[in-house]
Short mmCIF file of C-alpha atoms and ligand atoms in Angstrom, two decimals:
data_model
loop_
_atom_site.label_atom_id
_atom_site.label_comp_id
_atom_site.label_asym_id
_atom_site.label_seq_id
_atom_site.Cartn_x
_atom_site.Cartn_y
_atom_site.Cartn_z
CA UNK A 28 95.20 79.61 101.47
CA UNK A 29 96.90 77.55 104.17
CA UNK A 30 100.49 78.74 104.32
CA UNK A 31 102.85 76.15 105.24
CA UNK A 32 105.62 76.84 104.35
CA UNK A 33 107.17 80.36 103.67
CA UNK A 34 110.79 81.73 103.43
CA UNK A 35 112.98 84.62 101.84
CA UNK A 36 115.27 83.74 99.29
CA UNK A 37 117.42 86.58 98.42
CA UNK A 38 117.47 90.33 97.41
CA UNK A 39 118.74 91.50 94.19
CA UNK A 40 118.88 94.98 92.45
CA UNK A 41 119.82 93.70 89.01
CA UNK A 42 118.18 90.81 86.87
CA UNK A 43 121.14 88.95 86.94
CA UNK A 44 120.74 88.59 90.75
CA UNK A 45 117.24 87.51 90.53
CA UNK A 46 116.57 84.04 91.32
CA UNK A 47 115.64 81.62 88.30
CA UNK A 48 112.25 82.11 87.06
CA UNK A 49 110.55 78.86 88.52
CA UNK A 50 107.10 80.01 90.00
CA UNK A 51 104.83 82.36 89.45
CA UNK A 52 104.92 85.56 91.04
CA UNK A 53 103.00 88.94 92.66
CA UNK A 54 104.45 91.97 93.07
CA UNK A 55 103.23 94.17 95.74
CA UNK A 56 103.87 97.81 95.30
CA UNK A 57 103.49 101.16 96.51
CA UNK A 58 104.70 104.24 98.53
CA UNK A 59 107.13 104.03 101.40
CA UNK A 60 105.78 103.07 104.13
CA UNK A 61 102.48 101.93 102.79
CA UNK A 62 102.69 98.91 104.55
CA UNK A 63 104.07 96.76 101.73
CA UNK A 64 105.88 94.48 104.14
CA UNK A 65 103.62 94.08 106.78
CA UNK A 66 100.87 93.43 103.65
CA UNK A 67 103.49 90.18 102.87
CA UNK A 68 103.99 89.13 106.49
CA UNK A 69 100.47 88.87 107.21
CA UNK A 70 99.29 87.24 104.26
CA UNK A 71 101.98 84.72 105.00
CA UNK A 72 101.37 84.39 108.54
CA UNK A 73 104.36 85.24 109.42
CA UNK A 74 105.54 88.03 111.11
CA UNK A 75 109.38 88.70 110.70
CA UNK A 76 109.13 87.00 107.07
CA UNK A 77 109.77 90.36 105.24
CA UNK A 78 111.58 93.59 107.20
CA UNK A 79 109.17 96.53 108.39
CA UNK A 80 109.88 99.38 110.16
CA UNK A 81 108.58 102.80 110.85
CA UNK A 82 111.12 104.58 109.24
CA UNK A 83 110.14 104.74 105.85
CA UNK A 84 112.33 103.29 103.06
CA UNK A 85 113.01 100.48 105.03
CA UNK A 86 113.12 98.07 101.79
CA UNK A 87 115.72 99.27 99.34
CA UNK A 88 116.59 96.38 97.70
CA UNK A 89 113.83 93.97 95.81
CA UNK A 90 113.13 90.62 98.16
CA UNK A 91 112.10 87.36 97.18
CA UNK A 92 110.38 84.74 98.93
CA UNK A 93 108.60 81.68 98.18
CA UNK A 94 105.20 80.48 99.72
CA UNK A 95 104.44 77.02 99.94
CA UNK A 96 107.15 76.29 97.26
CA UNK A 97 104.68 77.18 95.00
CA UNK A 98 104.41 81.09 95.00
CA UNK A 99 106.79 83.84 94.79
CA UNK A 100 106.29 87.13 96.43
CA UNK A 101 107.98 89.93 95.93
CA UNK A 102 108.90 93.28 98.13
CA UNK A 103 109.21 96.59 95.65
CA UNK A 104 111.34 99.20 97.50
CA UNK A 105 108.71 102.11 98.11
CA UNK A 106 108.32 105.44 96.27
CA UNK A 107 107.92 108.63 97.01
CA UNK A 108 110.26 108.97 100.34
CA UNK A 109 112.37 112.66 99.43
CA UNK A 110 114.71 111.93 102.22
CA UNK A 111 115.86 108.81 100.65
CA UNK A 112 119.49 109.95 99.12
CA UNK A 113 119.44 111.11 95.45
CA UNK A 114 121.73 108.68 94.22
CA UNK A 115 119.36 105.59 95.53
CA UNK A 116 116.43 107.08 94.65
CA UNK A 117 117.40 107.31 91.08
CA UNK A 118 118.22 103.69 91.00
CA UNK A 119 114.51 103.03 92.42
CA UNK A 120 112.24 104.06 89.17
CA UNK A 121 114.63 102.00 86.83
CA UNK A 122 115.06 98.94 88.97
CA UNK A 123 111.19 98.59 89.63
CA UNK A 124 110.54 99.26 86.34
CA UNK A 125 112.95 96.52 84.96
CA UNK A 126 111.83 94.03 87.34
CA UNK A 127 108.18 94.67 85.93
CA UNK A 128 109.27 94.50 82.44
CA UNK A 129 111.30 92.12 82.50
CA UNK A 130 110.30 89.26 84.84
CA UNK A 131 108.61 86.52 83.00
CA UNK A 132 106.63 84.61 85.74
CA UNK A 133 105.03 87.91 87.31
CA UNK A 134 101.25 87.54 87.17
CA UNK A 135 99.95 90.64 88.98
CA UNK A 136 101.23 93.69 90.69
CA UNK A 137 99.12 94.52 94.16
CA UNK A 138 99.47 98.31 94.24
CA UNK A 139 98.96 99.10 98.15
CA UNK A 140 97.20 102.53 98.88
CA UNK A 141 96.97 104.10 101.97
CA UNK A 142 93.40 104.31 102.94
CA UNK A 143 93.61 108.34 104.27
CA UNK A 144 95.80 109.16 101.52
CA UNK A 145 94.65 110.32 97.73
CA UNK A 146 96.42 108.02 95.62
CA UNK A 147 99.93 110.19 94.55
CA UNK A 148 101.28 111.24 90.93
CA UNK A 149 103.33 108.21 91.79
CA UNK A 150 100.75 105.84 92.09
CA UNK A 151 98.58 107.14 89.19
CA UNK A 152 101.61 106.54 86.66
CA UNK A 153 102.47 103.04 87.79
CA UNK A 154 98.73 102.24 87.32
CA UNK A 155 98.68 104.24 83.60
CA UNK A 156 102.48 102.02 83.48
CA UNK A 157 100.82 98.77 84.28
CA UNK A 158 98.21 99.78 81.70
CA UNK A 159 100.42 100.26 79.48
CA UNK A 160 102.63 96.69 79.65
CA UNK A 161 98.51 95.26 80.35
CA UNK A 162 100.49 93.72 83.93
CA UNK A 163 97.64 92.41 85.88
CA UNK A 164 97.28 94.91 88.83
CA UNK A 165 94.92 94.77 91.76
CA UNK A 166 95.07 98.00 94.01
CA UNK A 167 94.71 97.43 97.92
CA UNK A 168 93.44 99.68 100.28
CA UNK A 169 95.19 99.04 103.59
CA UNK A 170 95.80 100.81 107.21
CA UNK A 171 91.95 100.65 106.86
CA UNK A 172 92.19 100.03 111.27
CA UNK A 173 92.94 103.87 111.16
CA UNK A 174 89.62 104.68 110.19
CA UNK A 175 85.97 104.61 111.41
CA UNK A 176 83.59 102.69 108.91
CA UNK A 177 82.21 106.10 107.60
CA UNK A 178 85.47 107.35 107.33
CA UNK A 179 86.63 104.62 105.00
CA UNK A 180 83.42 104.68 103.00
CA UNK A 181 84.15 108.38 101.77
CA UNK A 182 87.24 107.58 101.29
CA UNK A 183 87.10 104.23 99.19
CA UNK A 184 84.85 106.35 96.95
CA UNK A 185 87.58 108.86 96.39
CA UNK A 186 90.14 106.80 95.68
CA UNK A 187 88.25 104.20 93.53
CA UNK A 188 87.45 107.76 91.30
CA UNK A 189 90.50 108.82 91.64
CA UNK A 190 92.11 105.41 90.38
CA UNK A 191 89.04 105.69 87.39
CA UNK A 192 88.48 102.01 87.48
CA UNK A 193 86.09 101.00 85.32
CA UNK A 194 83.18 99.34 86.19
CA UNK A 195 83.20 101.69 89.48
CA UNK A 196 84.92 98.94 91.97
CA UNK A 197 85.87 99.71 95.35
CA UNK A 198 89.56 98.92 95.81
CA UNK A 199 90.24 95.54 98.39
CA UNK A 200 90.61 96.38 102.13
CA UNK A 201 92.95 95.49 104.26
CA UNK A 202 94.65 96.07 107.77
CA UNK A 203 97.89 94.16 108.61
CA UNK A 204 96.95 95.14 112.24
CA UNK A 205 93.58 93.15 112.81
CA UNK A 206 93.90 90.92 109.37
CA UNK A 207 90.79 92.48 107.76
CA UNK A 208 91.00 91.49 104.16
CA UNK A 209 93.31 88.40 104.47
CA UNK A 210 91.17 86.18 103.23
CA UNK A 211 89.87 87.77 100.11
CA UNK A 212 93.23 89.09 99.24
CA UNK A 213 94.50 85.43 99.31
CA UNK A 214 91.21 84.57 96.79
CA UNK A 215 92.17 87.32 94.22
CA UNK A 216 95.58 85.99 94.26
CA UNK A 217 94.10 82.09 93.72
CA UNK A 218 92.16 83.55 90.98
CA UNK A 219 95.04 84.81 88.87
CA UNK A 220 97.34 81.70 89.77
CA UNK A 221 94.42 79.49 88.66
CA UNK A 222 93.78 81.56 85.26
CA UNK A 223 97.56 80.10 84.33
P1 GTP B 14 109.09 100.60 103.02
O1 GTP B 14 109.75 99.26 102.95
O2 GTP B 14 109.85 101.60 103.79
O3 GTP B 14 108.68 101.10 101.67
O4 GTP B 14 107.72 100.44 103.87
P2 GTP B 14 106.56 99.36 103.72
O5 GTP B 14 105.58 99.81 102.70
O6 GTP B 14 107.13 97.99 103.56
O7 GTP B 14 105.83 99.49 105.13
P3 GTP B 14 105.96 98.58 106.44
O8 GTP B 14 105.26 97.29 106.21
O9 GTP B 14 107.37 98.53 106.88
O10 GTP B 14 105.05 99.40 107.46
C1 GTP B 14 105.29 100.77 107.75
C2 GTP B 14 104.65 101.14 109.08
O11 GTP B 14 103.23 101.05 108.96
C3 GTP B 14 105.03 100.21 110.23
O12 GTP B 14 105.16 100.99 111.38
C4 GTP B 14 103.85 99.26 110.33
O13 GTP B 14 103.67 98.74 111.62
C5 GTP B 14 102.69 100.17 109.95
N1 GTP B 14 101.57 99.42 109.34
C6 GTP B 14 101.62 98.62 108.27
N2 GTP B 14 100.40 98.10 107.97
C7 GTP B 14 99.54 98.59 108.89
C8 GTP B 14 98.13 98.43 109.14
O14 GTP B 14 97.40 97.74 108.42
N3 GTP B 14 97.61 99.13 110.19
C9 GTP B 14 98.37 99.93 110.99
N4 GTP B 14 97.77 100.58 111.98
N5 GTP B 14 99.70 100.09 110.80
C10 GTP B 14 100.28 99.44 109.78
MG1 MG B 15 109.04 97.39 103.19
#
């Protein structure tokens, strides 16, 4: 996918903040500090496009941006961070979830895994979630520039086990550091746009 054109529109909590339901959308998801951001910014080719940081909990809010004028993305606030304050992260489950729930032009969640991490409780009941609600969701394997090749091969095999896809597929790899995975991420995301 040539990106041409890409730009944040706004960051909402609540649905009524969202902006209108125009084009259709991916989610990407996962644990603070995954790499959800840079994940967005590198796809897009653009580096500042969506906030990172190496503080975790860096995205509180949910962003939206639009690529091309034809695709929306969308930041999730991250998971799993205990030193985020209680009264935040209480707002977290509920406002992902109604964003999933409710959002009519969503056509797949990635779920972003760290590649030397199991997957977490966390992850494992957003997948069973997704399931659920039959969401489209494609899990990522990224960071994967922290690991030799034989590293990563053990671990793929854990996590795609642990995740219990079925048939057996290894999760897509990615590394917002040297762009591994770019390309076939963009594919997946065709696919699903095309299947509309
Ligand atoms: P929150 O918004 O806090 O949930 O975090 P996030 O999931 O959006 O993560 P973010 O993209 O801000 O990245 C977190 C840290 O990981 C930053 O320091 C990034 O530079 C680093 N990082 C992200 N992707 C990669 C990668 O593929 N390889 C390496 N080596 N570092 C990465
Ligand atoms: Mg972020």
């Amino acid at each position: 996918m040539k990106v041409l054109c890409a730009a944040f529109v706004l960051s909402a909590m609540k649905p009524v903040h969202y902006p209108p339901a125009e084009l259709p959308e991916i989610a990407f998801v996962g644990r603070s500090n995954v790499g959800k951001s840079s994940l967005i910014n590198t796809l897009a080719g653009r580096k500042g496009l969506a906030r990172t940081s190496n503080t975790p909990g860096r995205t509180q809010e949910i962003n939206f941006f639009r690529i091309n004028d034809r695709i929306g993305f969308v930041d999730l606030p991250g998971y799993g961070y205990a030193k985020v304050p209680e009264t935040l992260r209480k707002q977290w489950g509920p406002m992902i979830e109604t964003y999933l729930r409710e959002r009519p032009t969503l056509r797949l969640v990635v779920l972003i895994l760290d590649c030397r991490r199991d997957p977490s409780e966390e992850d494992l009941q957003l997948l069973g979630w997704l399931r659920h609600y039959r969401i489209a969701c494609l899990p990522v394997v990224t960071k994967i520039d922290k690991l030799s090749r034989n590293q990563l091969t053990g671990r793929l095999q854990v996590i795609a086990a642990v995740l219990g896809t079925s048939p057996p597929a290894l999760p897509l790899c990615f590394s917002a550091r040297n762009r591994v995975g770019k390309e076939a991420l963009w594919r997946e995301i065709e696919k699903v746009l095309r299947d509309d």
